[in-house]
PDB file of C-alpha atoms in Angstrom:
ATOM      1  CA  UNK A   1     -18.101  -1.735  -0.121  1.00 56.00           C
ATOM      2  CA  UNK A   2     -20.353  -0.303   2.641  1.00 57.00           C
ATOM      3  CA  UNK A   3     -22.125  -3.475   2.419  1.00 59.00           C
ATOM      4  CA  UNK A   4     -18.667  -4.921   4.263  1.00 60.00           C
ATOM      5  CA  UNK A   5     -17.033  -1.618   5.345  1.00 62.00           C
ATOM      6  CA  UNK A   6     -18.330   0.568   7.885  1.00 60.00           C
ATOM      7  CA  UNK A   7     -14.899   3.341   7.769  1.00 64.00           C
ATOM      8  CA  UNK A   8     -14.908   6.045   5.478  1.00 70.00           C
ATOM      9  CA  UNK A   9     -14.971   6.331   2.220  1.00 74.00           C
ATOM     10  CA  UNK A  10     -11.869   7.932   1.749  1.00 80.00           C
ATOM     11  CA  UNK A  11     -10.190   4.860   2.361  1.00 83.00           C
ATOM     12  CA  UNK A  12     -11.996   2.345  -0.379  1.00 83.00           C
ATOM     13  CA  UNK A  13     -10.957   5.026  -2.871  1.00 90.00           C
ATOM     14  CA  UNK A  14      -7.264   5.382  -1.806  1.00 92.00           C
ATOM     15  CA  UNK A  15      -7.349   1.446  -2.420  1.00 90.00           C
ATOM     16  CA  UNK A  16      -8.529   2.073  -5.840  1.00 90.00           C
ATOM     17  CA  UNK A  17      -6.094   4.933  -6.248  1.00 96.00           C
ATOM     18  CA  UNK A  18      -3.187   2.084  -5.660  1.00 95.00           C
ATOM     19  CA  UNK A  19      -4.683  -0.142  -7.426  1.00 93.00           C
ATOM     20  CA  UNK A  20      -4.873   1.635 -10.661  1.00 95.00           C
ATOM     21  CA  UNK A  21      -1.272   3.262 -10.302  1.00 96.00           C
ATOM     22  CA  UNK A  22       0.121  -0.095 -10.067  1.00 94.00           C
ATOM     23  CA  UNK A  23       1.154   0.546  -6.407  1.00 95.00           C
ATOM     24  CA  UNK A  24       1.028  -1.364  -3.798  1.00 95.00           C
ATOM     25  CA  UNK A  25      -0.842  -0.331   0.069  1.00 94.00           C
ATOM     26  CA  UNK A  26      -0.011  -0.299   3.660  1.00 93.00           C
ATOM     27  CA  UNK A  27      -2.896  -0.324   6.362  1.00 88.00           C
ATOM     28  CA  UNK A  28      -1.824   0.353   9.412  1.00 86.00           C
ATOM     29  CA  UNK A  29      -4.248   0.819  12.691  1.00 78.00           C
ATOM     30  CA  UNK A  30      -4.263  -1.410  16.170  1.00 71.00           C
ATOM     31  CA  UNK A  31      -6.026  -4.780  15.950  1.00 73.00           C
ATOM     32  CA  UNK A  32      -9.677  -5.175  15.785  1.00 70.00           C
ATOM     33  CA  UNK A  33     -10.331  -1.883  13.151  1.00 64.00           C
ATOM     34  CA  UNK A  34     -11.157  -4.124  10.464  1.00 67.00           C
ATOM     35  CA  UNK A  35      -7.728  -3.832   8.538  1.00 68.00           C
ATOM     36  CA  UNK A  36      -8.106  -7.510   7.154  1.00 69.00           C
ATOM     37  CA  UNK A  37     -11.474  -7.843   7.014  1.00 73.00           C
ATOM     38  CA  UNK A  38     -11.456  -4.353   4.225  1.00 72.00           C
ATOM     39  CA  UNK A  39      -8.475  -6.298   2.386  1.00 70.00           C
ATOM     40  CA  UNK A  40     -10.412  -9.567   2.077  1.00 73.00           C
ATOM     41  CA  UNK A  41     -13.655  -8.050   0.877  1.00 77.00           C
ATOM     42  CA  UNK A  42     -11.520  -5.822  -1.321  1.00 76.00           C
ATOM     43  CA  UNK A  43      -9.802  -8.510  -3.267  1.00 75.00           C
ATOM     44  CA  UNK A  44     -12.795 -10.353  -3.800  1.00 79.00           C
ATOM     45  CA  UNK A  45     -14.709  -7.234  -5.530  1.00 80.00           C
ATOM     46  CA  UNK A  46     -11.385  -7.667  -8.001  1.00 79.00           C
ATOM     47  CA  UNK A  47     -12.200 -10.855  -9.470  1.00 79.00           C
ATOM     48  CA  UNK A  48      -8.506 -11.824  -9.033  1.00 81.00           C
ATOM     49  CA  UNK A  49      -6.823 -14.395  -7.512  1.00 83.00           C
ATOM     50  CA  UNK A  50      -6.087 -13.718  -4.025  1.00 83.00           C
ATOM     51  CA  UNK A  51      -4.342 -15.499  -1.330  1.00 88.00           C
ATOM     52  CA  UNK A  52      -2.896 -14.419   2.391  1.00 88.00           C
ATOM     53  CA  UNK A  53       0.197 -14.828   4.197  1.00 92.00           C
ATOM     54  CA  UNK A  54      -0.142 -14.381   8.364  1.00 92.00           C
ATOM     55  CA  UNK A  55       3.542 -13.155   9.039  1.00 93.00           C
ATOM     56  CA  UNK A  56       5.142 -14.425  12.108  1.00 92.00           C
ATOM     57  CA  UNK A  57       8.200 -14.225  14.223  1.00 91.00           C
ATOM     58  CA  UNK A  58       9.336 -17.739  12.627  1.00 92.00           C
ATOM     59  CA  UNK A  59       8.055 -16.917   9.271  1.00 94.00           C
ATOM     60  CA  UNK A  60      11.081 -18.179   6.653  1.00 93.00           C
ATOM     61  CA  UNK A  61      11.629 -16.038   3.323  1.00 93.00           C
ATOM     62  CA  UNK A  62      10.965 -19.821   1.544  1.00 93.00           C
ATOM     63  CA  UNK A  63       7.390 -19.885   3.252  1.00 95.00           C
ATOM     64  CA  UNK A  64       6.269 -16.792   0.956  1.00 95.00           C
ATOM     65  CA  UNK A  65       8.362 -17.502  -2.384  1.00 95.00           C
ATOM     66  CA  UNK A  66       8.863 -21.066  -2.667  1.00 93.00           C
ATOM     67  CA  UNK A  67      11.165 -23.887  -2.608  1.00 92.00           C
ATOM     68  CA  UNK A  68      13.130 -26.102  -5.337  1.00 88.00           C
ATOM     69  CA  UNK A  69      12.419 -29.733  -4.210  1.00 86.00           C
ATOM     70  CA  UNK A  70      14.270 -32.890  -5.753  1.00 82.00           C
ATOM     71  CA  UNK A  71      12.290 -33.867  -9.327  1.00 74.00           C
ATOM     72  CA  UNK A  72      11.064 -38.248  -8.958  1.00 76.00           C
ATOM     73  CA  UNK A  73      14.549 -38.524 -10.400  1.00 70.00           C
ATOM     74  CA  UNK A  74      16.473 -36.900  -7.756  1.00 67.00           C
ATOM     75  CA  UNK A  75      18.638 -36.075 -10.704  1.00 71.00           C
ATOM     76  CA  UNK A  76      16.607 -32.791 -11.183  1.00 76.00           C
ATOM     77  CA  UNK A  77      14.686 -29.954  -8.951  1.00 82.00           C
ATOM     78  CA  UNK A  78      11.258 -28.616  -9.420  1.00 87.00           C
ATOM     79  CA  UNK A  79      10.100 -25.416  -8.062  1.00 89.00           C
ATOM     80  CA  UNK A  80       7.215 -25.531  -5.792  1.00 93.00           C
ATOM     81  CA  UNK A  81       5.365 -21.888  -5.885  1.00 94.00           C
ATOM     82  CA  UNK A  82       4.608 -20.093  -2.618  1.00 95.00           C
ATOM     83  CA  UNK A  83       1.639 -17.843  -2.174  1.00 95.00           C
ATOM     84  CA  UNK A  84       3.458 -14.548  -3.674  1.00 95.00           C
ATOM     85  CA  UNK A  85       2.870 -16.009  -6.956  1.00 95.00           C
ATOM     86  CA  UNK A  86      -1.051 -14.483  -7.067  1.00 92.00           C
ATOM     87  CA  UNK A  87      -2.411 -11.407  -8.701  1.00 89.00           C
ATOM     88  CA  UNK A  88      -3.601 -10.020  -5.065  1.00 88.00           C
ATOM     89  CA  UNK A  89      -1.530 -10.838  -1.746  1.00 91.00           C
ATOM     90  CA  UNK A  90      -2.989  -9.875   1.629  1.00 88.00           C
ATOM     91  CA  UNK A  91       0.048  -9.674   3.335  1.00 91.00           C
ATOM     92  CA  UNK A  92      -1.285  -9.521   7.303  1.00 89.00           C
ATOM     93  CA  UNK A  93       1.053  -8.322   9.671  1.00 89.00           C
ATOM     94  CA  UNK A  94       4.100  -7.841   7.800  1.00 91.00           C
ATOM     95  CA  UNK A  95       5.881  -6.113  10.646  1.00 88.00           C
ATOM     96  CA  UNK A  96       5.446  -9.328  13.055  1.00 90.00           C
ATOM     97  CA  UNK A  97       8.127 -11.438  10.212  1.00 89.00           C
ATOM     98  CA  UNK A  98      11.899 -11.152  10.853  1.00 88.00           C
ATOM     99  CA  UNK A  99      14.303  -9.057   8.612  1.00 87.00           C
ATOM    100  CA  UNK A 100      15.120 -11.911   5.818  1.00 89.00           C
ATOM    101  CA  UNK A 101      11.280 -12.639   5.420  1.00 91.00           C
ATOM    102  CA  UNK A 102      10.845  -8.829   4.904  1.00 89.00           C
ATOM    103  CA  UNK A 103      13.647  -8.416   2.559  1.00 88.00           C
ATOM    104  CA  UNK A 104      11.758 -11.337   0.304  1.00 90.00           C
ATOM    105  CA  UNK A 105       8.691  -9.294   0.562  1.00 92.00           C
ATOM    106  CA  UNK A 106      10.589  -6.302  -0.691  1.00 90.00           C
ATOM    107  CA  UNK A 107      11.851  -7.939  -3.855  1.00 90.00           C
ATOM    108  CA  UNK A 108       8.402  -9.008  -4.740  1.00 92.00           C
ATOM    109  CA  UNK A 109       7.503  -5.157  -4.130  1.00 92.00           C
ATOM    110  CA  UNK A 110      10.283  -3.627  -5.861  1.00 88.00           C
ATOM    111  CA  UNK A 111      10.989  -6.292  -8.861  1.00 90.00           C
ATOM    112  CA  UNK A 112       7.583  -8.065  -9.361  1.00 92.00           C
ATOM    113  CA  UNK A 113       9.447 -11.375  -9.024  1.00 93.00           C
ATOM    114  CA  UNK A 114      11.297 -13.454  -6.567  1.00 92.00           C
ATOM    115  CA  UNK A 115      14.620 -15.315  -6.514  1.00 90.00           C
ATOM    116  CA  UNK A 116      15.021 -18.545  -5.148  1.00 90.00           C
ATOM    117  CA  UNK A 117      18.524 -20.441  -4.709  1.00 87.00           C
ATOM    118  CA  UNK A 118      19.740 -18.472  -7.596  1.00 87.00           C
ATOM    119  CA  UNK A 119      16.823 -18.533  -9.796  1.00 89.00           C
ATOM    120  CA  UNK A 120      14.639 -15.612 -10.699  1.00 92.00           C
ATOM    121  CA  UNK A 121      10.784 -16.074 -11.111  1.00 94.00           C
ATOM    122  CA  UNK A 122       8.564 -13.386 -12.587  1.00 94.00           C
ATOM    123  CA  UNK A 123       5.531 -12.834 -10.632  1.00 94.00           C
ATOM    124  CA  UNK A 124       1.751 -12.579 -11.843  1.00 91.00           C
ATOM    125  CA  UNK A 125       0.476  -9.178 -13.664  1.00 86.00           C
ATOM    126  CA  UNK A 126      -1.186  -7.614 -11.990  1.00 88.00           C
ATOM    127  CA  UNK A 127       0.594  -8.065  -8.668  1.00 91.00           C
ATOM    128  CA  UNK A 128      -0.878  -5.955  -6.024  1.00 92.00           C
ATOM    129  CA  UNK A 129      -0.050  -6.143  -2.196  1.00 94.00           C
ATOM    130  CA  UNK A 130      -2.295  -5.038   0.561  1.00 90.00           C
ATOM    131  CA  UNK A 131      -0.002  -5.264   3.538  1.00 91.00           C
ATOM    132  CA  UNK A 132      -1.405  -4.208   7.576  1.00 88.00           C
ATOM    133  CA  UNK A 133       0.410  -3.909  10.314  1.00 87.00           C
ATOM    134  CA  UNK A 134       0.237  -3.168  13.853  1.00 79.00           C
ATOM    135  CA  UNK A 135       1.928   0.290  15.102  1.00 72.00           C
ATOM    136  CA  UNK A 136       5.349  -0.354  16.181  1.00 62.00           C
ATOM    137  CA  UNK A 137       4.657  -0.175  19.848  1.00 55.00           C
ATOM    138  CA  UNK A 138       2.643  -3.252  19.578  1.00 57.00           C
ATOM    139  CA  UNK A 139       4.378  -6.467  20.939  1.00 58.00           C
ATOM    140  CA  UNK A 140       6.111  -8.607  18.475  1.00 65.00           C
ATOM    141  CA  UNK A 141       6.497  -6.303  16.036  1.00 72.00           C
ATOM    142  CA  UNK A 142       9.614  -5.414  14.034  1.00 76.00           C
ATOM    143  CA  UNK A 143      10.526  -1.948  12.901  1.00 78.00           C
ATOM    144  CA  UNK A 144       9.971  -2.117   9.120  1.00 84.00           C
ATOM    145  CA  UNK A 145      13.079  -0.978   6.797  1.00 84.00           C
ATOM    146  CA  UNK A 146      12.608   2.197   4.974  1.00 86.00           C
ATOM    147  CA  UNK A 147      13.386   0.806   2.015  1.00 86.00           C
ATOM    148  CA  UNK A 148      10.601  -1.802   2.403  1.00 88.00           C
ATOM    149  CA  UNK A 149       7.837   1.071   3.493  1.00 90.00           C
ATOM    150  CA  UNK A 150       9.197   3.264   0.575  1.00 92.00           C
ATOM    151  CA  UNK A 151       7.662   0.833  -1.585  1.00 93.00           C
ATOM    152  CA  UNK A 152       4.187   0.815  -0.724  1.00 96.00           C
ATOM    153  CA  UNK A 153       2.990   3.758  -2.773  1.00 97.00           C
ATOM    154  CA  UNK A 154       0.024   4.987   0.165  1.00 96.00           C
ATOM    155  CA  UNK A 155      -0.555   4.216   3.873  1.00 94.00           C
ATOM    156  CA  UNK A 156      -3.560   4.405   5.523  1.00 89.00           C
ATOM    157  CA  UNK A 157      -3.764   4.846   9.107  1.00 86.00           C
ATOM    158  CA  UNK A 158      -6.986   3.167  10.389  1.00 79.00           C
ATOM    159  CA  UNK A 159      -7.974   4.799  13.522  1.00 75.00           C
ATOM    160  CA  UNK A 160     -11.116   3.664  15.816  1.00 78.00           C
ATOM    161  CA  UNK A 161     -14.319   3.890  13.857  1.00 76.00           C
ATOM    162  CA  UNK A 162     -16.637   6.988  14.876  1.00 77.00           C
ATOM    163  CA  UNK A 163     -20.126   5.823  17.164  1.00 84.00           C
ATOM    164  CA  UNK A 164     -22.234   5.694  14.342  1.00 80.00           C
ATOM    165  CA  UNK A 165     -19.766   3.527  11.895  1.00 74.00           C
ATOM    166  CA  UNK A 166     -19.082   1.405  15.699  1.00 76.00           C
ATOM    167  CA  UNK A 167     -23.071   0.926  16.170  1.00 81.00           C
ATOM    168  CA  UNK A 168     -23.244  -0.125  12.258  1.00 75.00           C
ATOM    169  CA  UNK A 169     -20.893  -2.720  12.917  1.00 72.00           C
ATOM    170  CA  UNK A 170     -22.466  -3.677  16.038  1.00 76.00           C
ATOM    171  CA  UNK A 171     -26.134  -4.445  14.418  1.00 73.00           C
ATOM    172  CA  UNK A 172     -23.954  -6.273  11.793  1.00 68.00           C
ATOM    173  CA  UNK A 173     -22.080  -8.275  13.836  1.00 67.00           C
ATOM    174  CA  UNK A 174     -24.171 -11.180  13.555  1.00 66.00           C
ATOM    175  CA  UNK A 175     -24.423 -11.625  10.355  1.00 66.00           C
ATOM    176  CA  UNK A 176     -21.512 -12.757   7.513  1.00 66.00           C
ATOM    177  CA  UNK A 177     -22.117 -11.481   4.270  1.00 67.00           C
ATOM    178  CA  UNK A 178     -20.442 -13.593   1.485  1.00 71.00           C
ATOM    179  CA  UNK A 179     -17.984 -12.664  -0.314  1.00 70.00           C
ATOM    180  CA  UNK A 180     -18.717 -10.186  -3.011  1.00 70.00           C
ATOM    181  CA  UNK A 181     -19.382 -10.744  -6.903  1.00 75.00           C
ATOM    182  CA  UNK A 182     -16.247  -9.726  -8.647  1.00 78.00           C
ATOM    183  CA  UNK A 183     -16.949  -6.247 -10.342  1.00 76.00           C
ATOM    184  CA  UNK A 184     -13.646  -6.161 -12.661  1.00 75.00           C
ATOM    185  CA  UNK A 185     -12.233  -8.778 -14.715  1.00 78.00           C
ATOM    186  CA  UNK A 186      -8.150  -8.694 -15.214  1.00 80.00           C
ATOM    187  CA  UNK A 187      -8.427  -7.503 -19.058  1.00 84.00           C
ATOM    188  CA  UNK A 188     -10.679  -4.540 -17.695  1.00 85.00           C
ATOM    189  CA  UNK A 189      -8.279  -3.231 -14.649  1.00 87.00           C
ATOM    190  CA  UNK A 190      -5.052  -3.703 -17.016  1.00 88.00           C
ATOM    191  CA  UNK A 191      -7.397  -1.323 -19.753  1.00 90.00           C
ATOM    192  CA  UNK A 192      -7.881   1.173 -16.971  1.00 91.00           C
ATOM    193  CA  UNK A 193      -4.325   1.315 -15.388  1.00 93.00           C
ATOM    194  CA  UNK A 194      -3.271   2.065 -18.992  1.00 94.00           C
ATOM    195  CA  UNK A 195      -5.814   4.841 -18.852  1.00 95.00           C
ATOM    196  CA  UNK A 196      -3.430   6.438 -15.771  1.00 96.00           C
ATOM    197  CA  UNK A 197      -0.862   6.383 -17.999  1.00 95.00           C
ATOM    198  CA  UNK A 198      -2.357   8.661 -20.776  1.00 96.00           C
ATOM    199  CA  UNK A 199      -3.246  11.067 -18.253  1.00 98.00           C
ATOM    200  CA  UNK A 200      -1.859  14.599 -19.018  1.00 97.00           C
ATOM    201  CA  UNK A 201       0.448  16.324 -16.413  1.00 97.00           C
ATOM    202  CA  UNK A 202       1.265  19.848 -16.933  1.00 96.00           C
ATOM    203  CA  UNK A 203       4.696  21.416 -16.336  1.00 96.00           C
ATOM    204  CA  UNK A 204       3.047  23.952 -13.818  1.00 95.00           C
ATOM    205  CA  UNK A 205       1.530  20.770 -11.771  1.00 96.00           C
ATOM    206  CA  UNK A 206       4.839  19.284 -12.137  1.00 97.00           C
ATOM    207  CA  UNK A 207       6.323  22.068 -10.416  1.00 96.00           C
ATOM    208  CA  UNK A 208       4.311  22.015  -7.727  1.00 96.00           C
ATOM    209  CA  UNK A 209       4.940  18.576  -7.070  1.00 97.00           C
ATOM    210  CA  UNK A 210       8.140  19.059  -6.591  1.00 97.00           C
ATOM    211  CA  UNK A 211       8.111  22.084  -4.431  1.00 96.00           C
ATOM    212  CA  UNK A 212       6.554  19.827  -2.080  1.00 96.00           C
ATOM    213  CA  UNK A 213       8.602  16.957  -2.114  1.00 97.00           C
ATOM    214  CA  UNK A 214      11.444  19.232  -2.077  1.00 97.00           C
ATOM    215  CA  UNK A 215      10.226  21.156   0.832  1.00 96.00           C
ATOM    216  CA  UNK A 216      10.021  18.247   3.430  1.00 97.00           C
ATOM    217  CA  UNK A 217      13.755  17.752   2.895  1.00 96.00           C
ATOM    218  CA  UNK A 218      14.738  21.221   4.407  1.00 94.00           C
ATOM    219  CA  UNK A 219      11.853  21.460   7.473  1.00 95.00           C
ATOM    220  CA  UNK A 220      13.352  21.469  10.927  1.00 95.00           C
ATOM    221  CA  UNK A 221      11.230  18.687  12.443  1.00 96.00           C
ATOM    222  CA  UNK A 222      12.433  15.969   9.745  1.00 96.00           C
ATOM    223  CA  UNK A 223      15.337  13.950   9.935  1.00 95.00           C
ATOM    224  CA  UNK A 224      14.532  12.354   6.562  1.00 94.00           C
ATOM    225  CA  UNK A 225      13.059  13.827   3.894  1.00 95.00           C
ATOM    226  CA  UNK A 226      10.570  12.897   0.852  1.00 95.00           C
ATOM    227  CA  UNK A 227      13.144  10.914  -1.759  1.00 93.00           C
ATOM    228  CA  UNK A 228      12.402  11.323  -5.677  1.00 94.00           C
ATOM    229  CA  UNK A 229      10.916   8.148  -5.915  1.00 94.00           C
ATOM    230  CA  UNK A 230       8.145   9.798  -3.272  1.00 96.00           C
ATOM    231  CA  UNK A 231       7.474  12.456  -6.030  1.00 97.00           C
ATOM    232  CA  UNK A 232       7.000  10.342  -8.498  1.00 97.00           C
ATOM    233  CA  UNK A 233       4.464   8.409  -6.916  1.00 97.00           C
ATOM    234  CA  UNK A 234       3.127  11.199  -6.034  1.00 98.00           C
ATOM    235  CA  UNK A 235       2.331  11.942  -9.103  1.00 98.00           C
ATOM    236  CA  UNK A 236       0.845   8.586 -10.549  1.00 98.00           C
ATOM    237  CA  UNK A 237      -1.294   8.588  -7.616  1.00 98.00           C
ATOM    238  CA  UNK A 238      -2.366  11.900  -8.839  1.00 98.00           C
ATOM    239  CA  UNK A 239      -3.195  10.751 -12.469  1.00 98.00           C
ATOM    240  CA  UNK A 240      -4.826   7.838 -10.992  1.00 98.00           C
ATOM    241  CA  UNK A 241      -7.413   9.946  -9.277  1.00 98.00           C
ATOM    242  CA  UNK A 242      -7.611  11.934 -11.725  1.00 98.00           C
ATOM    243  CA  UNK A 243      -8.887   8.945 -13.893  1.00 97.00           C
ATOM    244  CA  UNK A 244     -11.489   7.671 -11.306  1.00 94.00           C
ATOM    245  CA  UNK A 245     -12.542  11.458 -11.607  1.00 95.00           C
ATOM    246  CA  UNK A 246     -13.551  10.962 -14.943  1.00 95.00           C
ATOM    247  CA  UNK A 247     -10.442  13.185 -16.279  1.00 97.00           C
ATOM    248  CA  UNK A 248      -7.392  12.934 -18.344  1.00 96.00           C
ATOM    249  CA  UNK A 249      -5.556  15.833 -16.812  1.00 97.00           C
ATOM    250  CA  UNK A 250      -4.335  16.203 -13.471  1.00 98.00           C
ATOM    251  CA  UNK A 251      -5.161  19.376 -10.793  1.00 97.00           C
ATOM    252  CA  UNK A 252      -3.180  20.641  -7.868  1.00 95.00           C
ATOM    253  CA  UNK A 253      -6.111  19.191  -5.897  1.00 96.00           C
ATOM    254  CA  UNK A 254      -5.219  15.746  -7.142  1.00 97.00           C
ATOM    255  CA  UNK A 255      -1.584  16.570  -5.573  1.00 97.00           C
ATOM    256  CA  UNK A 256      -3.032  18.014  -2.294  1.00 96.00           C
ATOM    257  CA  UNK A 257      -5.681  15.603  -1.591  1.00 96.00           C
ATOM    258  CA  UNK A 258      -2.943  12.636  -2.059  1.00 97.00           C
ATOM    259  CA  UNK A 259       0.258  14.582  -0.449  1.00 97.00           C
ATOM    260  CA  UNK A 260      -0.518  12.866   3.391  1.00 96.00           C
ATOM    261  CA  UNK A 261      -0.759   9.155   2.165  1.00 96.00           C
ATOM    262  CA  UNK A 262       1.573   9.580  -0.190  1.00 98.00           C
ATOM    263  CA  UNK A 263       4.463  10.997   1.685  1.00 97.00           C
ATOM    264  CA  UNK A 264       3.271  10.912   5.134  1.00 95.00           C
ATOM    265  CA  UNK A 265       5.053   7.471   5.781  1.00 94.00           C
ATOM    266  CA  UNK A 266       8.214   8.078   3.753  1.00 95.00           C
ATOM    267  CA  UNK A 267       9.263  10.796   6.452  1.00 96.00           C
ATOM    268  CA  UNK A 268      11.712  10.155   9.365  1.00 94.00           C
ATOM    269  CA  UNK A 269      10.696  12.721  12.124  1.00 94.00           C
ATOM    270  CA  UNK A 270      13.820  14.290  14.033  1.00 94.00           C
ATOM    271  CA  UNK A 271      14.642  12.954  17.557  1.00 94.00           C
ATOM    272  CA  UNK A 272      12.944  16.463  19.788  1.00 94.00           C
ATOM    273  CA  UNK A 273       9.610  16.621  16.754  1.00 94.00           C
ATOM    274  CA  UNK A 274       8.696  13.312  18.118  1.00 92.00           C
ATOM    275  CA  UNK A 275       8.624  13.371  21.624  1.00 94.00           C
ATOM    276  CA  UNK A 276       6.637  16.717  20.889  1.00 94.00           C
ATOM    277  CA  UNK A 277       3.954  14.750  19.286  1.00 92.00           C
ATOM    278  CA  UNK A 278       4.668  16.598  15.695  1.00 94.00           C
ATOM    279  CA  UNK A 279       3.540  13.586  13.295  1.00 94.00           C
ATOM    280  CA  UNK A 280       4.085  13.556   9.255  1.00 95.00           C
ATOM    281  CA  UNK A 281       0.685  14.227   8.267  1.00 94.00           C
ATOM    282  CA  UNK A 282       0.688  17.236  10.532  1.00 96.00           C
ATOM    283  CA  UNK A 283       4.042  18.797   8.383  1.00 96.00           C
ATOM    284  CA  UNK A 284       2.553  17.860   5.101  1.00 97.00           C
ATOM    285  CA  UNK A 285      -0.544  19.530   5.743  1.00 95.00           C
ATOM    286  CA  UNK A 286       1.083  22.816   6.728  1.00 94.00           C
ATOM    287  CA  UNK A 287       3.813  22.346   4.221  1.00 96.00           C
ATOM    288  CA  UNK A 288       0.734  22.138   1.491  1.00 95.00           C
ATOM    289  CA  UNK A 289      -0.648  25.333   3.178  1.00 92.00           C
ATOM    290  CA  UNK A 290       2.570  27.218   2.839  1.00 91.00           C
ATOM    291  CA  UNK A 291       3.056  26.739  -0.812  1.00 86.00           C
ATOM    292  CA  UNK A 292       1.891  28.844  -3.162  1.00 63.00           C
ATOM    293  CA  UNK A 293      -1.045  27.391  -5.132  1.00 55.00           C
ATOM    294  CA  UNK A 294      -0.806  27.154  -9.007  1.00 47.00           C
TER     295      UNK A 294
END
């Protein structure tokens, strides 16, 4: 990937992280940090079939599903696919679309299928979503639901690239690389997301976990807490790097190293932390600190 990504390399593996926990990923960072262009690239090093939705302001929820149209016979309807129905979706700009389109999107996310005038359609396996979007005080932009953001299992924040990444890019401006050779086939990620599952966690780690989780619904500075859905990503997330570690057991630096991305967006800052400048990330991290290790 640094062939077509200058950021760091924490990022490409968070990607994989999601991608082998069967989650889906939010990339979030101001326009112009390369958000789509790491997506595209990404999708293509898959071997999957990929497509890409551009949300907008008029975007309809039948523009990403799919429509029933009348059959030749107008006695009958057939149903005309939209581009959810692919194995990966770059979904750009998801917080430009209006509320229905979003609440589409988060059936796709939550169910793995989509329902159209009353009929249910099961999506591809695997289904994986790589959704950016611009921070909220961007114009055009719609405040996503929580419900909709609690189903992306990471975010990544993309900030500016540092001067050395910024003069990479700039001596590679002018030229394209193609798109990359596929380095997976479907049979072989589907063989190494069942790996994740086999992955011991022990009752100790578990523990810990939830001490965590637990702990961001108490603190001061939060007006919403981690739900148990966030701790149980939190965990797969885990076993998932603990796979592209080589491992079949889990650590409590799998859980640390994962805790920002993980929960970071799931938490609601109180009214007086935010006009302080207190972020998420910032309470995880000391939240991790305060804990007693295993």
């Amino acid at each position: 990937m640094k062939k077509y990504y200058f950021g760091p390399e924490s990022i490409v593996q968070e990607i994989c992280i999601t991608l082998l926990a069967r989650g889906h990923i939010l990339l979030e960072g101001v326009p112009g940090v390369a958000k789509t262009t790491l997506a595209r690239y990404y999708a293509a090093l898959l071997g999957l079939s990929a497509k890409r939705i551009q949300f907008t302001p008029d975007l309809l929820p039948s523009d990403i599903t799919g429509m029933r149209i009348p059959g030749p016979d107008f006695q009958s309807q057939k149903f005309i696919p939209g581009p959810l129905f692919t194995q990966v979706l770059l979904a750009d700009e998801i917080n430009r679309a209006p509320a229905k389109t979003q609440a589409a999107l988060l059936e796709a996310l939550e169910e793995n299928r989509v329902t159209v005038d009353g009929t249910t359609y099961a999506l591809y396996e695997p289904f994986f979503v790589l959704a950016t979007q611009n921070p909220q005080e961007s114009a055009g932009t719609f405040l996503l639901p929580e419900a909709t953001i609690d189903r992306f299992l990471i975010r990544i924040r993309l900030g500016y690239p540092d001067r050395e990444q910024e003069l990479s890019m700039m001596h590679a401006h002018h030229v394209i690389p193609p798109l990359p050779a596929p380095l997976f086939s479907a049979t072989q990620l589907v063989e190494t997301q069942a790996l994740v599952e086999r992955v011991q966690v022990s009752e100790p780690l578990m523990r810990y976990a939830l001490s965590l989780v637990r702990a961001t619904r108490r603190h001061p500075q939060l007006e919403l807490g981690a739900s148990p859905r966030a701790g149980l990503a939190l965990l797969r997330a885990s076993k998932a790097r603990a796979v592209l570690q080589g491992r079949d057991f889990a650590t409590p630096e799998d859980v640390r190293a994962l805790a920002i991305p993980v929960l970071g967006h799931r938490l609601r800052l109180s009214y007086e932390a935010e006009n302080r400048g207190v972020t998420p990330e910032s309470i995880v991290h000391r939240l991790i600190q305060d804990l007693d290790l295993i």
